XYZ file of C-alpha atoms in Angstrom:
749
model
C 32.376 101.259 2.771
C 35.829 99.730 3.047
C 37.323 99.410 6.506
C 39.850 102.286 6.912
C 41.966 100.036 9.148
C 42.949 98.063 6.057
C 45.152 100.991 5.003
C 47.351 100.379 8.065
C 48.546 96.908 7.023
C 51.208 98.077 4.595
C 52.485 100.688 7.046
C 52.623 98.166 9.900
C 54.442 95.699 7.666
C 56.932 98.379 6.621
C 57.549 99.519 10.214
C 58.083 95.953 11.464
C 59.659 94.596 8.299
C 62.725 93.201 10.092
C 60.604 91.263 12.590
C 58.228 89.866 9.988
C 60.938 88.930 7.487
C 62.859 87.103 10.257
C 59.740 85.188 11.325
C 58.866 84.473 7.701
C 62.346 83.168 6.899
C 62.332 81.014 10.022
C 58.986 79.507 9.040
C 60.029 79.028 5.401
C 63.218 77.187 6.368
C 61.472 75.020 8.983
C 58.400 74.162 6.898
C 60.512 73.791 3.726
C 62.869 71.309 5.360
C 60.105 69.351 7.110
C 57.871 69.352 4.021
C 60.772 68.228 1.809
C 61.698 65.594 4.366
C 58.183 64.171 4.543
C 57.761 64.232 0.758
C 61.122 62.514 0.222
C 60.511 60.144 3.135
C 57.033 59.292 1.843
C 58.279 58.801 -1.722
C 61.243 56.621 -0.747
C 59.150 54.749 1.825
C 56.516 54.214 -0.874
C 59.122 52.826 -3.269
C 60.435 50.623 -0.443
C 56.966 49.326 0.522
C 56.000 48.651 -3.097
C 59.203 46.677 -3.624
C 57.891 43.798 -1.460
C 55.234 42.920 -4.004
C 56.845 44.383 -7.118
C 60.090 42.420 -6.675
C 58.552 39.440 -4.830
C 60.643 39.736 -1.682
C 61.096 36.541 0.327
C 59.138 35.683 3.466
C 62.314 34.176 4.861
C 65.486 32.309 3.949
C 67.770 29.604 5.277
C 71.300 28.455 4.484
C 72.330 24.786 4.399
C 75.723 23.158 4.679
C 75.155 21.501 1.304
C 72.579 21.515 -1.472
C 69.150 20.305 -0.352
C 67.827 17.029 -1.717
C 64.348 16.657 -3.202
C 62.905 15.019 -0.079
C 63.685 18.070 2.086
C 62.227 20.402 -0.516
C 59.085 18.241 -0.702
C 58.626 18.384 3.093
C 58.848 22.183 3.004
C 56.489 22.548 0.054
C 53.890 20.491 1.927
C 53.825 23.404 4.417
C 52.484 25.666 1.641
C 55.889 27.137 0.888
C 57.369 28.098 -2.461
C 61.102 27.343 -2.267
C 63.602 29.290 -4.367
C 67.351 29.014 -4.845
C 69.473 32.065 -4.136
C 72.977 30.618 -3.998
C 75.804 33.104 -3.588
C 79.566 33.346 -3.318
C 81.539 35.869 -1.258
C 84.675 36.957 -3.110
C 87.316 39.409 -1.896
C 88.814 42.192 -3.975
C 92.466 43.234 -3.760
C 91.495 46.124 -1.484
C 89.876 43.604 0.924
C 86.344 44.639 -0.056
C 83.861 41.773 -0.253
C 81.575 41.264 -3.259
C 78.659 38.865 -2.872
C 77.994 37.337 -6.299
C 74.564 36.119 -7.413
C 73.120 34.782 -10.615
C 70.421 36.960 -12.112
C 67.154 36.791 -10.145
C 63.990 36.065 -12.125
C 61.462 34.853 -9.547
C 62.226 36.027 -6.003
C 64.111 39.044 -4.562
C 64.320 40.484 -8.046
C 66.747 43.265 -8.942
C 65.941 46.855 -9.898
C 68.215 48.046 -12.716
C 69.027 51.664 -11.803
C 71.292 52.482 -14.746
C 73.088 50.700 -17.589
C 72.439 47.063 -18.507
C 72.474 43.644 -16.901
C 75.578 41.531 -17.646
C 75.462 39.380 -20.776
C 79.092 38.312 -21.198
C 81.018 36.221 -18.687
C 83.392 39.108 -17.895
C 80.594 41.577 -17.129
C 79.003 42.473 -13.803
C 76.231 44.673 -12.395
C 77.086 46.101 -8.959
C 75.107 47.812 -6.239
C 74.612 51.508 -7.063
C 75.561 52.786 -3.607
C 78.766 50.750 -3.448
C 79.718 52.010 -6.907
C 79.114 55.647 -5.943
C 80.947 55.312 -2.624
C 83.996 53.840 -4.370
C 83.903 56.009 -7.519
C 83.212 53.028 -9.787
C 81.429 54.200 -12.929
C 79.566 52.136 -15.491
C 82.136 50.993 -18.031
C 84.941 50.722 -15.455
C 86.695 47.448 -14.727
C 86.982 46.075 -11.191
C 88.940 43.141 -9.846
C 87.062 40.368 -8.085
C 89.113 37.385 -7.028
C 91.612 36.727 -9.774
C 89.536 38.198 -12.579
C 88.601 41.625 -13.916
C 84.975 42.380 -14.706
C 83.465 45.230 -16.693
C 80.706 47.093 -14.834
C 77.683 47.221 -17.128
C 75.064 48.548 -14.728
C 73.985 49.781 -11.319
C 71.413 47.671 -9.472
C 69.461 47.681 -6.229
C 68.611 44.224 -4.897
C 65.246 44.215 -3.164
C 66.526 42.070 -0.281
C 69.569 44.323 0.296
C 68.119 47.824 0.735
C 70.635 48.054 3.596
C 73.935 46.356 2.797
C 74.322 44.040 5.789
C 76.936 41.404 5.088
C 75.655 39.306 8.002
C 72.298 39.658 9.700
C 74.034 39.826 13.082
C 76.224 42.809 12.158
C 75.696 45.965 14.199
C 75.654 48.161 11.084
C 75.480 47.762 7.324
C 78.551 48.523 5.224
C 78.025 50.214 1.866
C 81.705 51.121 1.531
C 83.449 47.763 1.696
C 80.654 45.327 0.895
C 78.483 44.983 -2.194
C 76.092 42.576 -3.818
C 76.443 41.985 -7.543
C 75.008 39.959 -10.414
C 76.964 37.992 -13.012
C 75.971 35.514 -15.689
C 75.278 31.907 -14.708
C 78.531 30.692 -16.278
C 80.593 33.424 -14.666
C 79.106 32.457 -11.289
C 79.932 28.762 -11.773
C 83.507 29.618 -12.833
C 84.302 31.447 -9.567
C 86.363 29.083 -7.416
C 84.966 30.007 -4.020
C 82.707 28.148 -1.612
C 79.042 28.334 -2.546
C 76.554 29.352 0.142
C 73.451 27.237 -0.350
C 70.826 29.848 0.401
C 67.149 29.049 -0.129
C 64.195 31.419 0.120
C 60.597 30.678 0.864
C 57.339 32.464 0.200
C 53.968 31.462 1.576
C 51.682 30.204 -1.178
C 48.520 30.346 0.905
C 47.053 33.879 0.953
C 45.825 33.483 4.537
C 49.361 32.773 5.723
C 50.686 36.007 4.206
C 48.757 37.998 6.822
C 49.481 35.900 9.883
C 49.641 37.441 13.349
C 52.980 37.464 15.166
C 51.878 34.479 17.232
C 50.822 32.500 14.165
C 54.000 33.490 12.324
C 56.152 32.316 15.219
C 54.328 28.978 15.342
C 54.680 28.531 11.582
C 58.353 29.477 11.736
C 59.041 26.943 14.476
C 57.509 24.214 12.330
C 59.688 25.147 9.332
C 62.749 25.364 11.535
C 62.087 21.921 13.054
C 62.031 20.378 9.565
C 65.326 22.059 8.688
C 66.952 21.184 12.021
C 66.053 17.511 11.557
C 67.977 17.526 8.281
C 71.179 18.341 10.189
C 72.211 20.809 7.479
C 70.884 24.115 8.839
C 73.543 26.805 9.329
C 71.399 29.958 9.236
C 67.704 30.767 9.389
C 66.164 34.241 9.061
C 62.532 35.318 8.916
C 61.725 38.362 6.798
C 60.721 40.332 9.908
C 64.168 39.641 11.429
C 66.153 40.336 8.259
C 68.053 43.591 8.798
C 69.066 43.858 5.148
C 65.360 44.087 4.281
C 63.785 45.830 7.282
C 66.430 48.215 8.614
C 65.673 50.813 5.928
C 61.925 50.890 6.527
C 62.327 51.089 10.301
C 64.840 53.924 9.967
C 62.491 55.905 7.714
C 59.611 55.555 10.142
C 61.764 56.728 13.057
C 63.077 59.692 11.069
C 59.574 60.920 10.273
C 58.554 60.910 13.942
C 61.729 62.807 14.860
C 61.137 65.447 12.160
C 57.506 65.957 13.195
C 58.514 66.449 16.821
C 61.121 68.953 15.611
C 58.526 70.813 13.508
C 55.930 71.155 16.263
C 58.471 72.241 18.871
C 59.688 74.934 16.473
C 56.102 75.934 15.633
C 55.234 76.197 19.334
C 58.225 78.510 19.839
C 57.266 80.550 16.766
C 53.652 80.775 17.938
C 54.815 81.989 21.332
C 57.084 84.554 19.645
C 54.150 85.712 17.498
C 52.066 86.035 20.648
C 54.681 88.110 22.462
C 55.363 90.365 19.481
C 51.604 90.844 18.940
C 51.231 91.760 22.609
C 54.119 94.189 22.203
C 52.444 95.786 19.155
C 49.246 96.299 21.174
C 51.237 97.948 23.981
C 52.935 100.300 21.505
C 49.620 101.243 19.894
C 47.562 101.355 23.087
C 46.554 104.997 22.557
C 45.393 104.394 18.984
C 43.487 101.270 20.028
C 41.772 103.181 22.838
C 40.738 105.927 20.386
C 39.397 103.385 17.869
C 37.479 101.498 20.562
C 36.025 104.750 21.849
C 35.051 105.612 18.255
C 32.889 102.511 18.009
C 35.193 99.690 16.859
C 34.381 96.459 18.666
C 36.864 94.170 20.355
C 36.394 91.485 17.685
C 37.070 94.002 14.890
C 40.355 94.906 16.576
C 41.175 91.209 17.058
C 40.611 90.575 13.349
C 42.741 93.566 12.399
C 45.760 92.534 14.461
C 45.313 88.896 13.473
C 45.672 89.509 9.732
C 49.440 90.160 9.480
C 50.618 87.182 11.642
C 48.161 84.931 9.800
C 49.226 86.257 6.394
C 52.947 85.892 7.168
C 52.401 82.323 8.405
C 50.338 81.405 5.348
C 52.851 82.914 2.882
C 55.734 81.157 4.672
C 53.825 77.848 4.592
C 53.156 78.185 0.843
C 56.768 79.122 0.009
C 58.051 76.434 2.393
C 55.963 73.789 0.655
C 57.169 74.950 -2.767
C 60.764 74.653 -1.537
C 59.936 71.293 0.021
C 58.570 69.881 -3.232
C 61.405 71.302 -5.357
C 64.776 71.829 -3.683
C 64.562 70.175 -0.260
C 62.993 66.885 -1.372
C 66.010 66.138 -3.560
C 68.419 67.043 -0.773
C 66.658 64.747 1.700
C 66.214 61.990 -0.900
C 69.948 62.188 -1.629
C 70.575 61.577 2.090
C 68.469 58.400 1.948
C 69.977 57.256 -1.339
C 73.412 58.026 0.097
C 72.741 55.487 2.853
C 70.480 52.846 1.359
C 70.195 50.824 -1.847
C 66.663 51.799 -2.754
C 64.789 51.335 -6.056
C 64.435 54.253 -8.486
C 63.079 57.413 -6.803
C 59.689 58.765 -7.922
C 58.140 61.788 -6.172
C 54.642 61.130 -4.836
C 52.117 63.692 -3.657
C 51.880 63.393 0.102
C 48.601 64.686 1.521
C 49.780 63.899 5.064
C 52.869 66.064 4.515
C 50.664 68.992 3.460
C 48.432 68.618 6.511
C 51.293 68.066 8.947
C 53.597 70.818 7.655
C 51.070 73.434 6.514
C 47.599 73.028 7.991
C 48.569 72.073 11.553
C 51.427 74.640 11.933
C 49.085 77.374 10.645
C 46.421 76.283 13.141
C 48.986 76.363 15.996
C 50.060 79.930 15.148
C 46.482 81.091 14.516
C 45.149 79.686 17.805
C 47.987 81.082 19.937
C 47.760 84.509 18.258
C 43.964 84.652 18.690
C 44.232 83.682 22.365
C 46.848 86.416 22.993
C 44.766 89.000 21.100
C 41.536 88.159 22.908
C 43.248 88.298 26.286
C 45.142 91.512 25.475
C 42.150 93.381 24.011
C 39.610 92.552 26.712
C 40.311 95.701 28.774
C 38.274 98.886 28.435
C 38.966 101.725 25.932
C 39.780 104.089 28.843
C 42.541 101.772 30.060
C 44.030 101.718 26.546
C 43.990 105.519 26.442
C 45.764 105.593 29.819
C 48.258 102.894 28.692
C 47.083 100.825 31.665
C 47.084 97.410 29.968
C 46.647 95.267 33.075
C 43.112 94.087 33.708
C 43.895 93.765 37.367
C 45.841 96.134 39.543
C 49.544 96.142 38.995
C 51.525 94.074 41.418
C 53.988 95.836 43.645
C 57.208 96.733 41.863
C 60.134 94.603 42.945
C 62.431 96.578 45.194
C 65.995 96.254 43.972
C 69.112 96.245 46.169
C 71.280 99.352 46.294
C 73.302 98.434 43.190
C 74.879 100.880 40.775
C 72.418 102.767 38.559
C 73.282 100.838 35.375
C 72.932 97.507 37.165
C 69.499 98.449 38.585
C 68.427 99.760 35.185
C 69.362 96.500 33.467
C 67.615 94.442 36.142
C 64.477 96.539 35.686
C 64.601 95.897 31.916
C 64.856 92.160 32.587
C 61.903 92.178 35.032
C 59.766 94.221 32.634
C 60.380 91.766 29.787
C 60.173 88.484 31.685
C 57.877 86.714 29.198
C 60.140 87.618 26.269
C 63.220 86.392 28.092
C 61.511 83.122 29.067
C 60.760 82.550 25.373
C 64.365 83.422 24.569
C 65.545 80.823 27.099
C 63.274 78.117 25.610
C 64.452 78.941 22.081
C 68.081 78.750 23.163
C 67.440 75.434 24.965
C 65.856 73.907 21.860
C 68.629 75.246 19.608
C 71.253 73.945 22.067
C 69.815 70.423 21.933
C 69.952 70.433 18.123
C 73.414 72.005 18.081
C 74.815 69.529 20.594
C 73.434 66.590 18.618
C 74.962 67.924 15.407
C 78.333 68.633 17.047
C 78.657 65.490 19.162
C 78.091 62.697 16.645
C 81.289 62.921 14.575
C 83.554 63.061 17.680
C 81.461 60.273 19.238
C 82.038 58.015 16.222
C 85.741 58.897 16.112
C 86.084 58.167 19.832
C 84.237 54.863 19.414
C 86.514 53.869 16.548
C 89.640 54.749 18.555
C 88.398 52.796 21.569
C 87.554 49.778 19.425
C 91.037 49.765 17.905
C 92.716 50.324 21.289
C 90.812 47.436 22.894
C 90.927 44.965 20.000
C 91.822 41.466 21.051
C 94.031 40.673 18.067
C 94.656 41.784 14.495
C 92.900 38.622 13.327
C 90.161 36.599 14.976
C 89.654 33.357 13.081
C 86.380 31.497 13.554
C 86.617 27.912 12.287
C 84.027 25.544 10.919
C 85.846 22.695 12.636
C 88.873 22.561 14.957
C 92.142 22.400 13.037
C 95.623 22.619 14.513
C 97.952 25.430 13.428
C 101.689 25.259 13.993
C 102.291 28.845 15.085
C 103.517 29.903 18.531
C 101.913 33.355 18.307
C 98.382 31.988 17.903
C 96.036 31.272 20.761
C 93.031 28.983 20.760
C 89.631 30.194 21.930
C 86.018 29.066 21.804
C 83.151 31.236 20.657
C 79.416 30.905 20.360
C 76.389 33.152 20.159
C 73.192 33.331 22.178
C 70.217 35.671 21.972
C 68.651 37.836 24.631
C 65.273 36.484 25.690
C 63.351 39.721 25.116
C 64.858 41.658 22.177
C 66.402 38.654 20.383
C 69.700 40.556 20.130
C 72.757 38.417 19.564
C 75.353 38.215 22.347
C 78.772 36.729 21.586
C 80.169 34.263 24.148
C 83.972 33.993 24.364
C 85.787 31.148 26.064
C 89.467 32.109 26.526
C 92.540 30.512 28.039
C 93.243 31.362 31.670
C 96.811 32.370 30.753
C 95.744 34.308 27.638
C 98.242 36.804 26.216
C 95.552 38.489 24.115
C 92.922 39.094 26.807
C 93.381 40.299 30.359
C 92.058 37.273 32.240
C 92.924 38.585 35.697
C 89.295 39.206 36.678
C 87.630 36.413 34.725
C 86.037 34.098 37.336
C 86.896 30.412 37.253
C 83.511 29.357 38.594
C 81.020 27.879 36.165
C 78.338 30.282 34.856
C 80.146 33.313 36.298
C 81.258 35.751 33.633
C 82.572 39.186 32.693
C 80.227 41.262 30.535
C 81.256 43.911 28.025
C 80.636 47.479 29.145
C 78.300 48.188 26.213
C 76.111 45.193 27.124
C 75.948 46.428 30.729
C 74.974 49.973 29.693
C 72.446 49.061 27.022
C 70.462 46.692 29.247
C 71.094 48.458 32.575
C 72.880 45.456 34.092
C 74.774 45.429 37.391
C 77.380 43.226 39.039
C 76.075 40.041 40.728
C 72.940 40.216 38.577
C 71.821 37.042 36.816
C 71.120 37.239 33.093
C 69.329 34.706 30.914
C 70.150 34.001 27.269
C 68.739 31.465 24.852
C 69.772 29.514 21.783
C 69.198 31.148 18.413
C 67.870 27.872 17.008
C 66.331 25.869 19.777
C 64.654 26.345 23.146
C 67.550 25.805 25.566
C 68.293 28.692 27.945
C 71.418 29.598 29.896
C 71.842 31.664 33.051
C 75.005 33.579 33.921
C 76.007 35.663 36.931
C 77.811 38.937 36.208
C 81.040 39.262 38.202
C 82.523 42.278 36.465
C 82.880 44.400 33.355
C 85.292 43.995 30.460
C 86.076 46.921 28.172
C 85.424 45.652 24.660
C 83.255 48.162 22.762
C 83.413 46.275 19.442
C 80.423 44.086 20.330
C 78.000 42.988 23.021
C 79.686 39.955 24.543
C 80.467 37.768 27.535
C 83.876 36.424 28.610
C 84.552 33.201 30.542
C 87.371 30.704 30.731
C 87.548 28.163 27.922
C 87.272 25.392 30.484
C 83.963 26.768 31.800
C 82.762 27.470 28.256
C 83.182 23.802 27.339
C 81.366 22.726 30.488
C 78.442 25.117 29.953
C 77.994 24.175 26.284
C 78.731 20.440 26.758
C 81.902 20.424 24.657
C 85.000 18.264 24.931
C 87.581 19.453 27.424
C 89.994 20.644 24.726
C 87.368 22.036 22.374
C 88.121 25.252 20.508
C 86.748 26.864 17.326
C 88.980 29.820 16.689
C 92.394 31.459 16.872
C 93.587 34.850 18.051
C 96.556 36.008 16.005
C 98.362 39.239 15.173
C 99.268 37.988 11.716
C 97.408 36.284 8.911
C 97.381 32.497 9.223
C 97.800 29.941 6.496
C 94.521 28.051 6.922
C 92.577 26.506 4.074
C 89.424 28.514 3.331
C 87.310 25.384 3.580
C 87.946 25.344 7.356
C 87.391 29.074 7.969
C 83.891 30.347 8.823
C 84.941 33.996 9.115
C 87.855 36.295 9.901
C 87.360 39.394 12.059
C 89.806 42.200 11.297
C 90.048 45.916 12.071
C 87.785 46.596 9.073
C 85.016 44.502 10.619
C 85.398 46.085 14.046
C 85.030 49.678 12.806
C 82.390 49.161 10.104
C 79.617 50.583 12.280
C 81.322 53.922 12.949
C 82.613 54.191 9.367
C 79.166 53.648 7.859
C 77.371 56.000 10.249
C 79.896 58.740 9.577
C 79.547 58.245 5.839
C 75.751 58.059 5.697
C 74.805 60.505 8.451
C 77.552 63.113 8.059
C 75.303 65.460 6.064
C 72.552 65.246 8.671
C 74.947 66.194 11.480
C 75.957 69.403 9.696
C 72.300 70.089 8.867
C 71.400 70.031 12.566
C 74.387 72.272 13.280
C 73.318 74.863 10.687
C 69.634 74.750 11.634
C 70.417 75.253 15.334
C 72.649 78.245 14.534
C 69.824 79.751 12.470
C 67.403 79.314 15.397
C 69.904 81.048 17.705
C 70.176 84.088 15.439
C 66.475 84.453 14.591
C 65.078 83.941 18.112
C 67.650 86.282 19.677
C 67.117 88.864 16.927
C 63.309 88.883 17.133
C 63.159 89.152 20.928
C 66.032 91.641 21.231
C 64.365 93.781 18.551
C 61.044 93.573 20.366
C 62.611 94.735 23.635
C 64.206 97.737 21.904
C 60.911 98.649 20.214
C 58.949 98.240 23.419
C 61.251 100.705 25.135
C 61.539 103.285 22.341
C 60.105 106.059 24.491
C 62.423 105.278 27.410
C 65.432 105.111 25.083
C 64.464 108.452 23.571
C 64.095 109.962 27.050
C 67.538 108.905 28.249
C 68.996 110.241 25.016
C 67.450 113.599 25.956
C 69.148 113.264 29.347
C 72.496 113.095 27.547
C 73.225 109.385 27.168
C 75.068 108.452 23.983
C 73.978 105.634 21.646
C 76.818 103.500 22.996
C 75.685 104.076 26.601
C 72.067 103.306 25.694
C 73.220 100.087 24.058
C 75.174 99.193 27.186
C 71.887 99.346 29.117
C 69.460 97.529 26.815
C 71.671 95.253 24.707
C 73.830 94.242 27.661
C 70.674 93.293 29.604
C 69.742 90.960 26.740
C 73.346 89.767 26.502
C 73.302 88.804 30.188
C 70.178 86.692 29.656
C 71.580 85.140 26.450
C 74.907 84.160 28.015
C 73.254 82.946 31.239
C 70.742 80.923 29.176
C 73.521 79.323 27.150
C 75.514 78.440 30.273
C 72.390 76.847 31.817
C 71.192 75.240 28.576
C 74.485 73.509 27.725
C 74.393 71.066 30.696
C 70.597 70.745 30.331
C 71.100 69.867 26.664
C 73.661 67.226 27.623
C 71.136 65.661 29.997
C 68.322 65.737 27.405
C 70.596 64.406 24.641
C 71.799 61.571 26.874
C 68.222 60.461 27.489
C 67.339 60.710 23.776
C 70.558 58.889 22.849
C 69.887 55.925 25.153
C 66.336 55.602 23.804
C 67.644 55.819 20.225
C 70.330 53.172 20.830
C 67.766 50.668 22.104
C 66.762 50.071 18.475
C 70.344 49.484 17.328
C 72.077 46.139 17.197
C 75.109 46.728 19.368
C 76.112 49.796 21.306
C 78.005 53.035 20.743
C 79.438 54.450 23.957
C 77.887 57.806 24.872
C 80.526 60.488 24.552
C 80.597 64.266 24.266
C 83.961 65.752 23.338
C 85.060 68.318 25.995
C 85.515 71.057 23.390
C 81.814 70.931 22.481
C 80.664 72.717 25.658
C 82.738 75.900 25.214
C 82.201 75.582 21.459
C 78.425 75.838 21.903
C 78.744 78.900 24.137
C 81.103 80.476 21.592
C 78.668 79.835 18.718
C 75.850 81.358 20.762
C 78.008 84.366 21.653
C 78.912 84.931 17.995
C 75.232 84.711 17.039
C 74.383 87.314 19.679
C 77.246 89.548 18.545
C 75.710 89.606 15.049
C 72.339 90.559 16.561
C 74.017 93.126 18.827
C 75.462 94.977 15.832
C 72.019 95.057 14.173
C 70.377 96.373 17.367
C 73.029 99.073 17.748
C 71.900 100.489 14.406
C 68.283 100.244 15.570
C 69.041 102.273 18.716
C 70.844 104.941 16.702
C 67.720 105.457 14.562
C 65.446 106.205 17.565
C 65.056 110.012 17.630
C 64.938 112.108 20.806
C 61.543 113.545 19.818
C 60.046 110.048 20.249
C 59.689 110.800 23.971
C 57.430 113.784 23.230
C 54.946 111.878 21.016
C 53.049 110.131 23.806
C 53.283 112.487 26.750
C 50.583 111.532 29.218
């Protein structure tokens, strides 16, 4: 015979349709986003990982001052290295964008043709897909490069430029103003710009391809010694240190961890909500449960009955969420990755881990929590259910309230009677507040950083020279500059040597004692440095180390750097007394390009904030929207549960003459008090949590973005929360109106 309890499922679902549809939607959105994210992340990460072998990505590269002779190549090949040429030329466009031109690659760091064709004529070019999309350059368009126009014949993704870093030492890649491109061999030779003699190497011995970090370092030192002896080495980068290659993969791995943490926090909240609502259902149906238990139904039969709907809702939401993840959401997330990185062609791959992580484990979390709540709630005797005495132990003494007004005492009693629900509400609001603050703070943070960089810039132009050359201009100022690495993280720190009477830099606090320096504020914050502390830096190529004593802070957010007098700089680095290698100037100087190593302008100073805003803008708004959704759903579910739990009391006070509006002022205002108080508490807590997360996140960045939360964000978050509650309040008002007065007579004890 079929279990007659099965007939109750549809009725229970109908009666609690609002609660179940809210929980289902919440689960669908969360699982759909996380599933889509993991599928897209796994597919793009798979394409990225496969590119190393598929496109024969280098094991490292070096740049020489001139073309290598055969003897140097022979020495390197004796170390089981396959040497390849990857010469390039950096050419500026009229809009000051830089295009890095290459000949077509056939052996190493090969190109993936995304769309169109590779160039065949000398006036044709294939450009990076992301740069083309960011600058609205379509295939078939003509673009100016140097003094010549080229026709764009195709979009490419170069395997060694998945992140468009112009220089490996840059804090952030730049897919808006920098691009790599391929032209024909003749077109490359015809460009009248300095050639960068870049060479790649790949290990030919299979055993060396899987070296440990220690072995790789030892091998690298040997290669570097050979190159240093030649006297031609200007740059040297191992594959593991190449940001243009590795930044993308590292970012994807970090994103996946963040999304999984997000998923399981949300699932824990949902499981707790399921537990509370299930407990509430048992309290409402205590009389019926007592009758069924007295009629012979066992505890486990009742557990199974009340377990079915939460389990079914979770399973349906997981299935629909996965369908959305594999259809709609994967493309949205993939577009975020492809809007930031120059990845090979996207191909969706089945991700078994995504299914387990976003479907199996979340279902297990909800099932386990629900079963625990049911087993604990249903362990009392049938007689206690019939008496509506649902505490296994004796009730604790009721809290005696002060002699407040009746409405105040009534609201306080509601709060005390629903403590577990309100604790869950607080946790949900805290989690939503953290997400909301992160989504709201990033755009203002980047804008503030950009403004501070521009306000504190040293000069409109910072020229770095290959060799000292005199310039006849009274507005220029000589300076010396070098770069050292931190001893632990290998992060590059710029060392400035400036004139004591500098008109571009405030030298008032710069010490005149050797090895005493001012340190940029970002450097101090990132590494937790303090005044009078000694720091140690080392040469990028070489083993020499330098120690400096911090005597103060200098506000220069554009980079991590150290300031000292030019006189002390020349002493520390064993330079001539009058040595310099750069000019500060507020106007462009007439210096032959052959003497200029690089020019730092406003564009270079703000590239980090510009690129982050461009590539992460969608994600910021996604966090904002998701947090708002959590606010509404969590508040709605728990407010609805409190109203349902107190149906009989609400009906009774209606009999006593209270209007719907007055009833709402008791129950909804009690919830409103908790919601507003939670938001006021959670906003500063969120700021503290976000600050910790932010500092941990920035440890993996090259450079530093000053932590900043715009003042308007705090009241803005409270306002968003209040609006969300107002929406819920209107819905609950209708719920209260539908509770009839005869409800109080149904369960008279």
